[in-house]
Amino acid sequence: MTERGSRNIILLGAPGSGKGTQAARLTERLGVPAVSTGDIFRANIAEGTALGKEAKGYMDRGELVPDAVVIAIALDRIDANDCRNGFLLDGFPRTTEQADALDRHLAAAGRGIDGVLLLDVPTEELVRRISGRRVCRSCGASYHVTDIPPARAGLCDACDGALYARDDDNEETVRNRIEVYNVNTAPLTAYYEERKLLLRIAASGASGPDAVFADILKALRA
Ligand code: AMP
């Protein structure tokens, strides 16, 4: 179980469960970087790199990028200097193979995961949340047209960047992403429960992002 000061954290949850929103708050509070494999892919797509070209087709269809590709970039990122005192993983691991690779990699360096936050949201709520999601092109902050609206329409509160809807946030792709989550990623809850690392957080819309964040801090004793 997580102790005060523990800093290697995984954020687990279906697409639309609020991982990005809570990661932004947590990274500020804990002073550790958020590592989002989805953000790494999107940056590579924007830059037109070979990795971006490889990932784009999978992402547009709502499928998972192959394990070998994701594992290599995620572990490389975790080894960067700014992660030496901790990291917050958002969107990785998403399969048991990724979780095993992460476990082995950290163990080899005398490190480990301190806590796994599961953001629990009823499936029927996820589609509504994702279809209203808007993301800042500059800093990646997440908004929702009605649930978390920016102060000025279309502009980020934090950095004035332009807000946009992600390519893969259309309804058809979203339904596939949720199905992929249920098949490939949901088993990770049992995986981390067995290791006594799972911290379940009720994160439905009724709670609201502030209440969810308060529950996360309580669970982490942060
Ligand atoms: P996200 O921003 O976390 O919702 O990720 C967007 C998309 O990037 C996913 O639907 C996948 O296509 C891909 N992706 C991100 N992280 C992973 C991962 N850990 N394993 C496989 N694919 C991933």
Coordinates of C-alpha atoms and ligand atoms in Angstrom, one line a residue:
M1 CA 0.0 0.0 0.0
T2 CA 1.1 3.5 -0.7
E3 CA 2.8 5.4 2.1
R4 CA 3.1 9.2 2.4
G5 CA 5.8 10.3 0.1
S6 CA 5.6 7.4 -2.3
R7 CA 5.8 8.7 -5.8
N8 CA 5.7 6.0 -8.5
I9 CA 2.0 6.0 -9.4
I10 CA -0.2 4.5 -12.2
L11 CA -3.5 6.1 -13.2
L12 CA -5.8 3.3 -14.5
G13 CA -9.2 3.9 -16.0
A14 CA -11.2 3.7 -19.2
P15 CA -11.0 6.3 -21.8
G16 CA -13.0 9.3 -20.5
S17 CA -12.6 8.4 -16.8
G18 CA -10.7 11.6 -16.2
K19 CA -7.1 10.3 -16.1
G20 CA -5.7 13.4 -18.0
T21 CA -7.5 15.9 -15.8
Q22 CA -6.4 14.2 -12.6
A23 CA -2.9 13.7 -13.9
A24 CA -2.5 17.4 -14.5
R25 CA -3.6 18.2 -10.9
L26 CA -1.5 15.4 -9.3
T27 CA 1.6 16.2 -11.1
E28 CA 1.5 19.7 -9.7
R29 CA 0.7 18.5 -6.2
L30 CA 3.2 15.7 -6.0
G31 CA 6.0 17.5 -8.1
V32 CA 6.5 14.4 -10.3
P33 CA 6.1 14.4 -14.1
A34 CA 3.0 12.9 -15.8
V35 CA 4.0 10.4 -18.4
S36 CA 1.2 9.9 -21.0
T37 CA 2.0 7.4 -23.8
G38 CA -1.0 8.8 -25.7
D39 CA 0.5 12.4 -25.5
I40 CA 3.9 11.0 -26.7
F41 CA 2.2 9.4 -29.7
R42 CA 0.2 12.6 -30.5
A43 CA 3.4 14.7 -30.3
N44 CA 5.1 12.3 -32.7
I45 CA 2.1 12.5 -35.1
A46 CA 2.2 16.3 -35.0
E47 CA 6.0 16.2 -35.8
G48 CA 5.5 13.6 -38.5
T49 CA 8.1 11.1 -37.0
A50 CA 8.3 7.4 -38.0
L51 CA 6.9 6.5 -34.6
G52 CA 3.9 8.9 -35.2
K53 CA 3.2 7.4 -38.6
E54 CA 3.3 3.9 -37.1
A55 CA 1.0 4.8 -34.2
K56 CA -1.6 6.9 -36.1
G57 CA -3.5 4.0 -37.8
Y58 CA -4.0 2.1 -34.5
M59 CA -5.1 5.3 -32.7
D60 CA -7.5 6.3 -35.4
R61 CA -9.2 2.9 -35.2
G62 CA -9.2 3.0 -31.4
E63 CA -6.9 0.0 -31.2
L64 CA -3.8 -0.5 -29.1
V65 CA -0.4 0.3 -30.5
P66 CA 1.6 -3.0 -30.3
D67 CA 3.2 -3.8 -26.9
A68 CA 6.8 -3.9 -28.2
V69 CA 6.5 -0.3 -29.5
V70 CA 4.7 1.1 -26.4
I71 CA 6.9 -0.7 -23.9
A72 CA 10.1 0.7 -25.5
I73 CA 9.0 4.3 -25.4
A74 CA 7.4 4.2 -22.0
L75 CA 10.4 2.6 -20.3
D76 CA 12.8 4.9 -22.0
R77 CA 10.7 7.9 -20.7
I78 CA 10.6 6.5 -17.1
D79 CA 14.4 6.3 -17.2
A80 CA 14.8 10.0 -18.0
N81 CA 16.3 12.1 -15.3
D82 CA 13.1 14.0 -14.3
C83 CA 11.5 10.7 -13.4
R84 CA 14.2 9.7 -10.9
N85 CA 12.1 10.9 -7.9
G86 CA 8.8 9.5 -9.2
F87 CA 6.4 9.6 -12.1
L88 CA 2.7 9.4 -12.7
L89 CA 1.8 7.0 -15.5
D90 CA -1.3 8.0 -17.5
G91 CA -2.4 5.4 -20.1
F92 CA 0.4 2.9 -19.5
P93 CA 0.3 0.0 -18.8
R94 CA -2.7 -1.1 -20.8
T95 CA -2.0 -4.8 -21.1
T96 CA -0.7 -7.5 -18.8
E97 CA 2.4 -7.8 -21.0
Q98 CA 3.1 -4.0 -20.5
A99 CA 2.5 -4.3 -16.8
D100 CA 5.0 -7.3 -16.6
A101 CA 7.6 -5.4 -18.6
L102 CA 7.2 -2.3 -16.3
D103 CA 7.5 -4.5 -13.2
R104 CA 10.7 -6.2 -14.4
H105 CA 12.2 -3.0 -15.6
L106 CA 11.6 -1.2 -12.3
A107 CA 12.7 -4.2 -10.2
A108 CA 16.0 -4.4 -12.1
A109 CA 16.7 -0.8 -10.9
G110 CA 15.6 -1.5 -7.3
R111 CA 12.4 0.4 -7.9
G112 CA 8.7 -0.5 -7.9
I113 CA 5.2 0.9 -8.2
D114 CA 3.8 2.5 -5.0
G115 CA 0.1 2.8 -5.9
V116 CA -2.3 2.2 -8.7
L117 CA -5.3 4.6 -8.8
L118 CA -8.3 3.1 -10.6
L119 CA -10.8 5.8 -11.7
D120 CA -14.1 4.0 -11.7
V121 CA -16.7 5.4 -14.1
P122 CA -19.9 3.6 -15.3
T123 CA -19.4 2.7 -19.0
E124 CA -22.5 4.5 -20.2
E125 CA -21.1 7.8 -18.9
L126 CA -17.8 7.5 -20.7
V127 CA -19.1 8.1 -24.3
R128 CA -20.9 11.3 -23.2
R129 CA -17.8 12.5 -21.4
I130 CA -15.4 11.8 -24.3
S131 CA -17.6 13.3 -27.0
G132 CA -17.6 16.6 -25.1
R133 CA -13.9 16.6 -24.4
R134 CA -11.7 19.4 -25.6
V135 CA -7.9 19.4 -25.2
C136 CA -5.4 22.3 -25.2
R137 CA -3.1 22.2 -28.3
S138 CA -0.3 23.9 -26.4
C139 CA -0.3 22.4 -22.8
G140 CA -2.5 19.4 -23.1
A141 CA -5.0 20.5 -20.4
S142 CA -8.4 18.7 -20.6
Y143 CA -11.8 20.4 -20.6
H144 CA -15.4 19.4 -21.2
V145 CA -17.9 21.6 -23.0
T146 CA -20.4 21.4 -20.2
D147 CA -18.7 19.6 -17.2
I148 CA -15.4 21.5 -17.1
P149 CA -15.9 24.5 -19.4
P150 CA -13.0 26.9 -20.0
A151 CA -13.6 30.5 -18.8
R152 CA -13.4 31.7 -22.5
A153 CA -14.9 29.4 -25.2
G154 CA -12.2 27.5 -27.2
L155 CA -9.3 28.9 -25.1
C156 CA -7.2 27.2 -22.4
D157 CA -7.5 28.8 -18.9
A158 CA -3.9 28.0 -18.1
C159 CA -2.0 29.1 -21.3
D160 CA -4.5 30.7 -23.8
G161 CA -3.8 27.8 -26.2
A162 CA -6.5 26.8 -28.7
L163 CA -8.8 23.9 -27.6
Y164 CA -9.6 21.0 -30.0
A165 CA -11.4 17.7 -30.1
R166 CA -9.1 14.8 -30.5
D167 CA -9.3 12.8 -33.8
D168 CA -10.1 9.6 -31.9
D169 CA -12.8 11.2 -29.7
N170 CA -15.5 10.5 -32.3
E171 CA -18.3 8.1 -31.2
E172 CA -17.4 5.1 -33.3
T173 CA -13.7 5.1 -32.2
V174 CA -14.7 5.8 -28.6
R175 CA -16.9 2.7 -28.5
N176 CA -14.1 0.6 -29.8
R177 CA -11.6 2.1 -27.3
I178 CA -14.0 1.3 -24.5
E179 CA -14.3 -2.3 -25.8
V180 CA -10.5 -2.5 -26.1
Y181 CA -10.2 -1.3 -22.5
N182 CA -12.7 -3.8 -21.2
V183 CA -10.9 -6.7 -23.0
N184 CA -7.2 -5.8 -22.6
T185 CA -6.9 -3.3 -19.7
A186 CA -9.6 -4.1 -17.2
P187 CA -7.8 -7.3 -16.2
L188 CA -5.0 -5.1 -14.8
T189 CA -7.3 -4.2 -11.9
A190 CA -7.1 -7.8 -10.7
Y191 CA -3.4 -7.8 -11.5
Y192 CA -2.7 -4.9 -9.2
E193 CA -5.3 -5.9 -6.6
E194 CA -3.3 -9.2 -6.1
R195 CA -0.2 -7.1 -5.5
K196 CA -2.1 -5.0 -2.9
L197 CA -1.5 -1.8 -4.9
L198 CA -5.0 -1.0 -6.2
L199 CA -6.7 2.2 -4.9
R200 CA -10.3 2.3 -6.2
I201 CA -11.7 5.8 -6.7
A202 CA -15.3 6.5 -7.5
A203 CA -15.0 9.0 -10.4
S204 CA -18.5 9.3 -11.9
G205 CA -19.8 12.7 -13.0
A206 CA -21.8 13.0 -9.8
S207 CA -18.5 13.4 -7.9
G208 CA -17.0 16.2 -10.0
P209 CA -13.2 16.6 -10.6
D210 CA -12.6 18.5 -7.3
A211 CA -14.1 15.7 -5.2
V212 CA -12.3 13.0 -7.2
F213 CA -9.0 14.8 -6.7
A214 CA -9.7 15.1 -2.9
D215 CA -10.4 11.3 -2.8
I216 CA -7.2 10.6 -4.7
L217 CA -5.1 12.6 -2.3
K218 CA -6.8 10.8 0.6
A219 CA -6.1 7.4 -1.0
L220 CA -2.4 8.4 -1.6
R221 CA -2.2 10.0 1.8
A222 CA -0.5 12.9 -0.1
Ligands
AMP1 P1 -4.8 8.0 -24.6 O1 -4.4 9.4 -24.9 O2 -4.1 7.4 -23.4 O3 -6.3 7.8 -24.6 O4 -4.3 7.1 -25.8 C1 -4.7 7.3 -27.2 C2 -4.4 6.1 -28.0 O5 -2.9 6.0 -28.1 C3 -4.9 4.8 -27.6 O6 -6.3 4.6 -28.0 C4 -4.0 3.8 -28.3 O7 -4.2 3.7 -29.6 C5 -2.6 4.6 -28.1 N1 -2.0 4.2 -26.8 C6 -1.7 5.0 -25.8 N2 -1.1 4.4 -24.8 C7 -1.0 3.1 -25.1 C8 -0.6 1.9 -24.5 N3 -0.1 1.9 -23.2 N4 -0.7 0.7 -25.2 C9 -1.2 0.7 -26.4 N5 -1.7 1.8 -27.1 C10 -1.6 3.0 -26.5

